[in-house]
Amino acid sequence: QVHVVESGGGLVQAGGSLRLSCVCSAGTFSSRAMGWLRQAPGKEREFVAVISWNGDSTKYADSVKGRFTISRDNANNTVFLQMNSLKPEDTAVYYCAASSYGRDYDAMDYRYWGQGTQVTVSS
């Protein structure tokens, strides 16, 4: 069983910061790519960021480059999304996802999903 649980969402003013956390309950965590996606009301779910097994390779959506940072702590089965300089258009439910076992970031399949955490950025 692989479970993914996000936390850390909330309400913040434009220009502020939030740090999201995601815990993946899998002993094989270090052999799974991890990623973040988001979905705003009435819109398609979109890619935000992904990180490799060892945390040394990352990819970001153009809309968040320079503002968001994905990282991971394999000792604690946790991935983070540090969000700085937040904008109202960042408002969305943010989802954390884990890959199937053995897939790294360039073959990410978003196999396991969390329930999401709401991020609201006021103008």
mmCIF file of N, CA and C in Angstrom, residues 18-59:
data_model
loop_
_atom_site.group_PDB
_atom_site.id
_atom_site.type_symbol
_atom_site.label_atom_id
_atom_site.label_comp_id
_atom_site.label_asym_id
_atom_site.label_seq_id
_atom_site.Cartn_x
_atom_site.Cartn_y
_atom_site.Cartn_z
ATOM 1 N N LEU A 18 4.454 30.027 1.460
ATOM 2 C CA LEU A 18 3.932 28.840 2.121
ATOM 3 C C LEU A 18 4.871 27.684 1.847
ATOM 4 N N ARG A 19 4.909 26.741 2.760
ATOM 5 C CA ARG A 19 5.695 25.530 2.594
ATOM 6 C C ARG A 19 4.763 24.333 2.728
ATOM 7 N N LEU A 20 4.607 23.590 1.650
ATOM 8 C CA LEU A 20 3.790 22.396 1.650
ATOM 9 C C LEU A 20 4.650 21.178 1.956
ATOM 10 N N SER A 21 4.066 20.225 2.664
ATOM 11 C CA SER A 21 4.740 18.975 2.969
ATOM 12 C C SER A 21 3.916 17.811 2.456
ATOM 13 N N CYS A 22 4.588 16.742 2.131
ATOM 14 C CA CYS A 22 3.930 15.541 1.625
ATOM 15 C C CYS A 22 4.654 14.330 2.169
ATOM 16 N N VAL A 23 3.927 13.474 2.854
ATOM 17 C CA VAL A 23 4.490 12.243 3.407
ATOM 18 C C VAL A 23 3.978 11.062 2.594
ATOM 19 N N CYS A 24 4.894 10.243 2.152
ATOM 20 C CA CYS A 24 4.564 9.050 1.371
ATOM 21 C C CYS A 24 4.886 7.817 2.192
ATOM 22 N N SER A 25 3.879 7.017 2.486
ATOM 23 C CA SER A 25 4.041 5.841 3.340
ATOM 24 C C SER A 25 4.467 4.633 2.516
ATOM 25 N N ALA A 26 5.712 4.654 2.083
ATOM 26 C CA ALA A 26 6.271 3.552 1.317
ATOM 27 C C ALA A 26 7.730 3.367 1.693
ATOM 28 N N GLY A 27 8.103 2.151 2.010
ATOM 29 C CA GLY A 27 9.492 1.858 2.320
ATOM 30 C C GLY A 27 10.406 2.014 1.130
ATOM 31 N N THR A 28 9.820 2.070 -0.070
ATOM 32 C CA THR A 28 10.575 2.248 -1.305
ATOM 33 C C THR A 28 10.596 3.702 -1.758
ATOM 34 N N PHE A 29 10.387 4.619 -0.846
ATOM 35 C CA PHE A 29 10.277 6.039 -1.165
ATOM 36 C C PHE A 29 11.457 6.547 -1.987
ATOM 37 N N SER A 30 12.671 6.128 -1.618
ATOM 38 C CA SER A 30 13.861 6.631 -2.294
ATOM 39 C C SER A 30 14.015 6.109 -3.719
ATOM 40 N N SER A 31 13.164 5.184 -4.128
ATOM 41 C CA SER A 31 13.151 4.693 -5.506
ATOM 42 C C SER A 31 11.880 5.122 -6.238
ATOM 43 N N ARG A 32 11.319 6.228 -5.801
ATOM 44 C CA ARG A 32 10.153 6.798 -6.454
ATOM 45 C C ARG A 32 10.377 8.288 -6.703
ATOM 46 N N ALA A 33 10.115 8.716 -7.911
ATOM 47 C CA ALA A 33 10.058 10.142 -8.165
ATOM 48 C C ALA A 33 8.829 10.719 -7.461
ATOM 49 N N MET A 34 8.925 11.965 -7.078
ATOM 50 C CA MET A 34 7.821 12.642 -6.415
ATOM 51 C C MET A 34 7.517 13.942 -7.142
ATOM 52 N N GLY A 35 6.254 14.315 -7.150
ATOM 53 C CA GLY A 35 5.882 15.523 -7.855
ATOM 54 C C GLY A 35 4.732 16.263 -7.200
ATOM 55 N N TRP A 36 4.564 17.488 -7.646
ATOM 56 C CA TRP A 36 3.448 18.327 -7.224
ATOM 57 C C TRP A 36 2.670 18.776 -8.446
ATOM 58 N N LEU A 37 1.351 18.748 -8.339
ATOM 59 C CA LEU A 37 0.458 19.274 -9.350
ATOM 60 C C LEU A 37 -0.584 20.133 -8.660
ATOM 61 N N ARG A 38 -1.312 20.915 -9.422
ATOM 62 C CA ARG A 38 -2.338 21.757 -8.830
ATOM 63 C C ARG A 38 -3.534 21.868 -9.762
ATOM 64 N N GLN A 39 -4.675 22.188 -9.167
ATOM 65 C CA GLN A 39 -5.897 22.348 -9.937
ATOM 66 C C GLN A 39 -6.708 23.503 -9.373
ATOM 67 N N ALA A 40 -6.928 24.499 -10.201
ATOM 68 C CA ALA A 40 -7.770 25.625 -9.843
ATOM 69 C C ALA A 40 -9.214 25.309 -10.220
ATOM 70 N N PRO A 41 -10.191 25.934 -9.569
ATOM 71 C CA PRO A 41 -11.596 25.664 -9.885
ATOM 72 C C PRO A 41 -11.906 25.863 -11.361
ATOM 73 N N GLY A 42 -12.547 24.874 -11.968
ATOM 74 C CA GLY A 42 -12.944 24.965 -13.356
ATOM 75 C C GLY A 42 -11.828 24.777 -14.361
ATOM 76 N N LYS A 43 -10.633 24.442 -13.895
ATOM 77 C CA LYS A 43 -9.497 24.289 -14.786
ATOM 78 C C LYS A 43 -8.912 22.886 -14.706
ATOM 79 N N GLU A 44 -8.111 22.555 -15.700
ATOM 80 C CA GLU A 44 -7.441 21.263 -15.730
ATOM 81 C C GLU A 44 -6.337 21.212 -14.683
ATOM 82 N N ARG A 45 -6.081 20.023 -14.187
ATOM 83 C CA ARG A 45 -4.955 19.826 -13.299
ATOM 84 C C ARG A 45 -3.662 20.046 -14.082
ATOM 85 N N GLU A 46 -2.717 20.777 -13.497
ATOM 86 C CA GLU A 46 -1.497 21.102 -14.201
ATOM 87 C C GLU A 46 -0.255 20.743 -13.404
ATOM 88 N N PHE A 47 0.791 20.468 -14.124
ATOM 89 C CA PHE A 47 2.086 20.137 -13.550
ATOM 90 C C PHE A 47 2.689 21.342 -12.857
ATOM 91 N N VAL A 48 3.312 21.103 -11.702
ATOM 92 C CA VAL A 48 4.012 22.155 -10.972
ATOM 93 C C VAL A 48 5.505 21.861 -10.888
ATOM 94 N N ALA A 49 5.858 20.694 -10.351
ATOM 95 C CA ALA A 49 7.267 20.362 -10.154
ATOM 96 C C ALA A 49 7.432 18.867 -9.959
ATOM 97 N N VAL A 50 8.625 18.364 -10.242
ATOM 98 C CA VAL A 50 8.950 16.962 -10.011
ATOM 99 C C VAL A 50 10.399 16.877 -9.561
ATOM 100 N N ILE A 51 10.713 15.851 -8.776
ATOM 101 C CA ILE A 51 12.055 15.686 -8.237
ATOM 102 C C ILE A 51 12.492 14.235 -8.360
ATOM 103 N N SER A 52 13.786 14.046 -8.624
ATOM 104 C CA SER A 52 14.339 12.716 -8.822
ATOM 105 C C SER A 52 14.536 11.983 -7.503
ATOM 106 N N TRP A 53 14.915 10.715 -7.604
ATOM 107 C CA TRP A 53 15.097 9.855 -6.433
ATOM 108 C C TRP A 53 15.999 10.465 -5.369
ATOM 109 N N ASN A 54 17.143 10.970 -5.804
ATOM 110 C CA ASN A 54 18.135 11.500 -4.879
ATOM 111 C C ASN A 54 17.991 12.996 -4.631
ATOM 112 N N GLY A 55 17.029 13.604 -5.273
ATOM 113 C CA GLY A 55 16.791 15.018 -5.067
ATOM 114 C C GLY A 55 17.747 15.944 -5.793
ATOM 115 N N ASP A 56 18.569 15.404 -6.687
ATOM 116 C CA ASP A 56 19.554 16.233 -7.370
ATOM 117 C C ASP A 56 19.096 16.734 -8.735
ATOM 118 N N SER A 57 17.920 16.306 -9.180
ATOM 119 C CA SER A 57 17.370 16.782 -10.445
ATOM 120 C C SER A 57 15.926 17.182 -10.241
ATOM 121 N N THR A 58 15.567 18.324 -10.776
ATOM 122 C CA THR A 58 14.216 18.840 -10.648
ATOM 123 C C THR A 58 13.749 19.449 -11.959
ATOM 124 N N LYS A 59 12.436 19.521 -12.126
ATOM 125 C CA LYS A 59 11.811 20.223 -13.228
ATOM 126 C C LYS A 59 10.646 21.037 -12.687
#
